[in-house]
Coordinates of C-alpha atoms in Angstrom, one line a residue:
T140 CA -1.5 10.5 -267.2
N141 CA -5.1 10.8 -266.0
S142 CA -4.0 11.1 -262.4
N143 CA -1.5 13.8 -263.3
S144 CA -4.1 15.9 -265.1
K145 CA -6.4 15.4 -262.1
I146 CA -3.7 16.6 -259.7
S147 CA -2.9 19.7 -261.8
K148 CA -6.6 20.6 -262.0
E149 CA -6.9 20.3 -258.2
V150 CA -3.9 22.6 -257.8
A151 CA -5.3 25.1 -260.2
N152 CA -8.8 25.1 -258.6
K153 CA -8.6 25.0 -254.8
E154 CA -11.8 24.4 -253.0
G155 CA -14.0 27.5 -253.1
E156 CA -11.9 29.1 -255.7
V157 CA -14.1 30.5 -258.6
P158 CA -13.6 28.4 -261.8
L159 CA -11.9 30.3 -264.5
D160 CA -14.8 29.7 -266.9
E161 CA -17.0 31.8 -264.6
I162 CA -14.6 34.7 -264.7
I163 CA -15.5 36.3 -268.1
S164 CA -14.3 39.2 -270.2
G165 CA -16.2 42.4 -269.7
G166 CA -14.8 43.8 -272.9
P167 CA -11.9 46.2 -271.9
P168 CA -8.4 44.8 -271.3
K169 CA -6.6 44.8 -268.0
D170 CA -6.8 48.4 -266.7
G171 CA -8.6 49.4 -269.9
I172 CA -10.9 51.1 -267.3
P173 CA -8.0 52.9 -265.7
P174 CA -7.9 53.1 -261.9
I175 CA -6.8 56.4 -260.3
D176 CA -3.6 56.0 -258.4
N177 CA -2.7 59.6 -257.6
P178 CA -6.0 61.2 -256.9
K179 CA -6.2 65.0 -256.9
F180 CA -8.8 66.9 -255.0
V181 CA -10.5 70.3 -255.2
S182 CA -12.7 72.4 -252.9
V183 CA -16.5 72.1 -252.9
T184 CA -16.8 75.5 -254.7
D185 CA -14.5 74.3 -257.5
A186 CA -16.2 71.0 -257.8
K187 CA -19.5 72.7 -258.7
D188 CA -18.0 73.1 -262.2
F189 CA -18.2 69.4 -262.8
V190 CA -20.5 67.9 -260.2
E191 CA -24.3 68.4 -260.2
D192 CA -26.1 68.9 -256.9
S193 CA -28.0 65.7 -257.3
T194 CA -24.9 63.6 -258.3
L195 CA -24.3 60.7 -255.9
G196 CA -20.9 59.9 -254.6
I197 CA -19.1 58.0 -251.9
L198 CA -18.3 60.1 -248.7
I199 CA -15.5 59.0 -246.3
K200 CA -14.6 60.6 -243.0
L201 CA -11.5 59.7 -241.1
N202 CA -9.4 61.7 -238.6
E203 CA -10.8 65.1 -239.8
D204 CA -10.1 64.1 -243.4
I205 CA -13.4 64.2 -245.3
R206 CA -13.5 63.2 -249.0
F207 CA -16.2 62.9 -251.6
Y208 CA -15.8 60.7 -254.7
P209 CA -18.5 61.6 -257.3
Y210 CA -20.0 58.8 -259.3
N211 CA -19.7 60.8 -262.5
I212 CA -15.9 60.2 -262.2
L213 CA -16.0 56.8 -260.6
V214 CA -18.1 55.4 -263.4
W215 CA -15.1 55.9 -265.8
H216 CA -12.4 54.5 -263.4
E217 CA -14.1 52.2 -260.9
I218 CA -11.2 52.2 -258.5
V219 CA -9.3 55.0 -256.6
N220 CA -6.3 53.9 -254.6
D221 CA -6.0 56.6 -251.9
E222 CA -5.0 57.3 -248.4
V223 CA -7.6 59.0 -246.2
G224 CA -6.7 60.3 -242.8
G225 CA -3.5 58.3 -243.0
K226 CA -5.3 55.0 -243.8
P227 CA -4.7 53.3 -247.2
L228 CA -8.1 52.7 -248.8
S229 CA -9.5 51.7 -252.1
I230 CA -12.7 53.4 -253.2
T231 CA -14.5 51.1 -255.6
F232 CA -17.6 51.3 -257.8
C233 CA -19.1 48.8 -260.2
P234 CA -21.7 50.6 -262.4
L235 CA -23.1 47.2 -263.5
C236 CA -24.1 46.4 -259.9
A237 CA -24.4 49.8 -258.2
T238 CA -21.9 48.5 -255.7
G239 CA -20.0 51.4 -254.1
I240 CA -17.6 49.9 -251.5
V241 CA -14.6 51.2 -249.7
F242 CA -11.9 48.6 -248.7
E243 CA -8.9 48.8 -246.5
R244 CA -5.8 48.2 -248.6
E245 CA -3.6 46.8 -245.9
V246 CA -3.6 43.0 -246.0
D247 CA -1.2 41.1 -243.8
S248 CA 0.9 44.3 -243.3
K249 CA 1.3 44.8 -247.0
I250 CA -0.4 47.7 -248.8
L251 CA -2.2 46.5 -252.0
D252 CA -2.8 48.6 -255.1
F253 CA -5.9 47.5 -257.0
G254 CA -6.6 47.7 -260.7
T255 CA -9.4 46.6 -263.0
S256 CA -8.8 43.1 -264.5
G257 CA -11.1 43.6 -267.4
K258 CA -13.0 40.5 -266.1
L259 CA -16.4 40.1 -264.5
Y260 CA -17.8 37.5 -262.1
Q261 CA -21.6 37.4 -261.7
S262 CA -21.7 40.6 -263.8
N263 CA -19.5 42.3 -261.1
L264 CA -16.1 44.0 -261.3
V265 CA -13.2 41.7 -260.8
M266 CA -10.3 43.6 -259.3
Y267 CA -6.7 42.4 -259.2
D268 CA -3.9 43.6 -257.0
R269 CA -0.6 44.6 -258.5
Q270 CA 1.4 43.0 -255.7
S271 CA 0.3 39.4 -256.3
D272 CA -2.0 39.5 -259.4
T273 CA -4.8 37.8 -257.3
F274 CA -8.3 38.2 -258.6
W275 CA -10.8 39.8 -256.2
S276 CA -14.6 39.9 -256.4
Q277 CA -15.6 43.5 -255.6
A278 CA -19.2 42.6 -254.4
E279 CA -17.9 39.8 -252.2
G280 CA -14.7 41.7 -251.1
R281 CA -12.7 38.5 -251.3
A282 CA -9.9 36.9 -253.3
I283 CA -11.5 34.5 -255.7
R284 CA -8.4 33.2 -257.5
G285 CA -4.7 33.4 -257.1
E286 CA -2.0 33.7 -254.4
L287 CA -4.1 35.6 -251.8
F288 CA -7.2 33.3 -252.1
P289 CA -9.3 33.1 -249.9
T290 CA -8.4 36.4 -248.1
T291 CA -11.3 38.7 -247.4
L292 CA -10.9 42.5 -247.5
T293 CA -12.1 44.7 -244.6
R294 CA -14.9 47.1 -245.7
Y295 CA -14.4 50.6 -244.4
P296 CA -17.5 52.7 -243.4
S297 CA -18.7 55.2 -246.0
S298 CA -22.0 56.6 -247.3
I299 CA -23.6 57.1 -250.6
V300 CA -25.0 60.6 -250.6
E301 CA -25.9 63.4 -253.0
F302 CA -23.2 66.0 -253.5
S303 CA -25.4 68.9 -252.3
K304 CA -26.2 67.2 -249.0
A305 CA -22.6 66.2 -248.4
A306 CA -21.3 69.7 -249.2
K307 CA -23.9 71.4 -247.0
L308 CA -22.9 69.2 -244.0
N309 CA -19.2 69.2 -244.8
P310 CA -18.3 72.5 -246.6
N311 CA -14.6 71.9 -246.2
M312 CA -14.6 68.4 -247.7
K313 CA -12.2 67.5 -250.5
V314 CA -13.8 66.4 -253.8
L315 CA -12.1 64.1 -256.3
S316 CA -11.0 66.2 -259.2
T317 CA -11.4 65.5 -263.0
K318 CA -7.7 65.9 -263.3
T319 CA -7.2 62.2 -263.4
G320 CA -4.5 62.0 -266.0
Y321 CA -7.1 60.6 -268.5
V322 CA -9.3 62.3 -271.1
R323 CA -12.9 61.3 -270.3
D324 CA -16.3 63.1 -270.7
Y325 CA -17.1 63.3 -267.0
K326 CA -20.5 64.9 -267.8
R327 CA -21.6 61.8 -269.7
N328 CA -22.8 58.6 -268.2
P329 CA -21.8 55.6 -270.4
Y330 CA -24.4 53.5 -268.6
Q331 CA -27.3 56.0 -269.1
G332 CA -30.7 54.3 -268.6
Y333 CA -29.2 51.0 -267.5
E334 CA -30.7 51.2 -264.0
N335 CA -34.2 51.7 -265.5
T336 CA -34.3 48.3 -267.2
E337 CA -34.5 44.8 -265.9
D338 CA -31.7 43.8 -268.3
I339 CA -28.5 42.3 -266.9
Y340 CA -25.7 42.5 -269.4
F341 CA -23.7 39.5 -268.2
P342 CA -24.5 36.1 -266.9
I343 CA -25.4 35.4 -263.2
N344 CA -25.8 32.1 -261.5
H345 CA -28.9 32.8 -259.3
P346 CA -31.5 35.2 -260.7
D347 CA -33.9 36.0 -257.8
R348 CA -37.3 37.5 -258.6
R349 CA -38.3 38.3 -255.0
L350 CA -37.4 41.9 -255.7
P351 CA -36.9 44.0 -258.9
A352 CA -33.4 43.3 -260.3
K353 CA -32.3 46.9 -260.1
L354 CA -33.8 47.8 -256.8
V355 CA -31.0 49.3 -254.7
I356 CA -30.5 47.5 -251.4
Y357 CA -28.2 47.8 -248.4
G358 CA -26.7 44.4 -247.8
I359 CA -25.2 43.0 -244.6
S360 CA -24.0 39.7 -243.2
V361 CA -23.8 38.1 -239.8
D362 CA -21.7 34.9 -239.4
G363 CA -22.6 33.6 -242.9
K364 CA -26.2 34.7 -243.1
F365 CA -27.1 37.6 -245.3
K366 CA -29.9 40.2 -245.4
A367 CA -30.9 42.9 -247.9
Y368 CA -32.7 46.1 -246.9
D369 CA -34.7 48.2 -249.4
Y370 CA -32.2 51.1 -249.3
L371 CA -34.6 54.1 -249.9
K372 CA -37.1 52.8 -247.4
L373 CA -34.3 52.3 -244.8
I374 CA -33.1 55.9 -245.4
D375 CA -36.6 57.1 -244.9
K376 CA -37.1 55.0 -241.7
K377 CA -34.0 56.4 -240.0
K378 CA -34.0 53.9 -237.1
L379 CA -34.8 50.2 -237.0
E380 CA -34.3 47.3 -234.6
D381 CA -33.9 43.9 -236.3
T382 CA -32.5 40.4 -235.9
L383 CA -30.3 38.3 -238.2
N384 CA -28.9 34.9 -237.5
G385 CA -30.0 35.3 -233.8
H386 CA -28.1 38.6 -233.4
K387 CA -30.0 41.7 -232.3
L388 CA -29.3 44.6 -234.5
E389 CA -29.8 48.4 -234.2
I390 CA -29.8 50.3 -237.4
S391 CA -29.6 54.0 -237.7
V392 CA -29.1 56.5 -240.6
S393 CA -26.9 59.6 -240.2
L394 CA -27.6 63.1 -241.6
E395 CA -25.3 62.1 -244.5
D396 CA -27.2 58.9 -245.2
E397 CA -24.6 56.7 -243.7
I398 CA -26.2 53.5 -242.5
V399 CA -24.8 52.4 -239.1
V400 CA -25.6 48.8 -238.2
F401 CA -24.6 47.8 -234.7
D402 CA -24.7 44.2 -233.6
N403 CA -25.7 44.3 -229.9
T404 CA -25.2 40.6 -229.5
A405 CA -21.6 40.6 -230.7
N406 CA -21.0 44.3 -229.5
K407 CA -19.6 45.4 -232.8
R408 CA -20.4 47.4 -235.9
I409 CA -21.3 45.7 -239.1
V410 CA -20.3 47.5 -242.3
G411 CA -22.6 46.7 -245.2
F412 CA -22.8 48.2 -248.7
N413 CA -25.2 49.3 -251.4
S414 CA -26.0 47.1 -254.4
F415 CA -28.6 46.3 -257.0
W416 CA -30.7 43.4 -255.7
F417 CA -29.7 41.0 -258.5
S418 CA -26.1 41.3 -257.6
F419 CA -26.5 40.8 -253.9
A420 CA -28.9 37.9 -254.5
T421 CA -26.7 36.0 -256.9
H422 CA -23.8 36.1 -254.5
N423 CA -26.0 35.3 -251.5
P424 CA -28.9 33.3 -252.8
D425 CA -30.4 32.6 -249.3
A426 CA -30.4 36.2 -248.3
E427 CA -33.3 37.4 -246.2
I428 CA -35.2 40.5 -247.2
W429 CA -36.5 43.6 -245.4
T430 CA -38.9 45.8 -247.4
G431 CA -40.2 48.1 -244.7

C-alpha cells in the first residue's frame, strides 16, 4: 500500500507544481470577488463622475482601441475578461501585491476565461480558468496546479497611469464603467492604508529586507534571471541602459508612463509588470535590484 500511496502522491504533485498546502484560502469563496465578464465602458467625461483625477488604472492600447481600467473598480473585481482591439485579454489586479498585469487569454488556440479562485499563493491572487479549472499564479503568470500546468501566460504591454494623465493624452479612450452587474461602493477602497504599512496579511516563503516590503517596483526577467527596478525612480529617469543575465537592455518611459524594455541582445521587447517588492522577491528570491 505504501507504494500505491506514493504513486498517487506523485501523480497529484508533478514536479514544480505548487503543493496544495501552500495554496491557502484568502477568505472569499470561488468568484466571491466576482470577475467582470461583460465589461461596459463610458467616455472620459462620464467617467469623471466616479474616477478621481489621481486614481491609478491600467491603460491598454491596441489597434486604435484605447481602454482604461481604474483601480477603484478593479480593487473590487480583480479580473476583467475583455477583448481589446480584437485581442482577447484578461486585465488582472491583486490589491495585496499591487500587481496590475494584462494577460493574453488565448492559450493553445483556446480562449480562456479567468475567475478568482478565492485562494492565495505567496499572498497573491490565484486565478482559475473556467475551461480547465487550472489554478494560475497571477504574479508569476503561470499555471501552478491542474490540467494546464506548467503553461505560462503571455503578458500584454500596458501601463499604470493616473486617470488625468491618461485622459489628457487619450481624450477618446474608453473607461471601464461602474455598471458591472454588482453593487459595490466604488468610491471606497477596502484596502485603505494597506500600502502604508509593512504588514503582509498572508504567509510568504522568502521575506527579503533589501527594500521596503511595499515599495512599488517594476519587475522583469531574462532567461530565468530577474530584476526589480524602483518604479518611481525609473519613471523619473525616463531612459536607462542596463544589463541582465548578459543581455544589453534599453529602457524608456512613454508619456503615459508605459515602461518599454528592449533586449538588444535578443532583439525583442520584454514585458514586465508593477508589484510590491515583497511579492516580486518571494517569487524570485535571487532577483537583482536597481535603485537609481
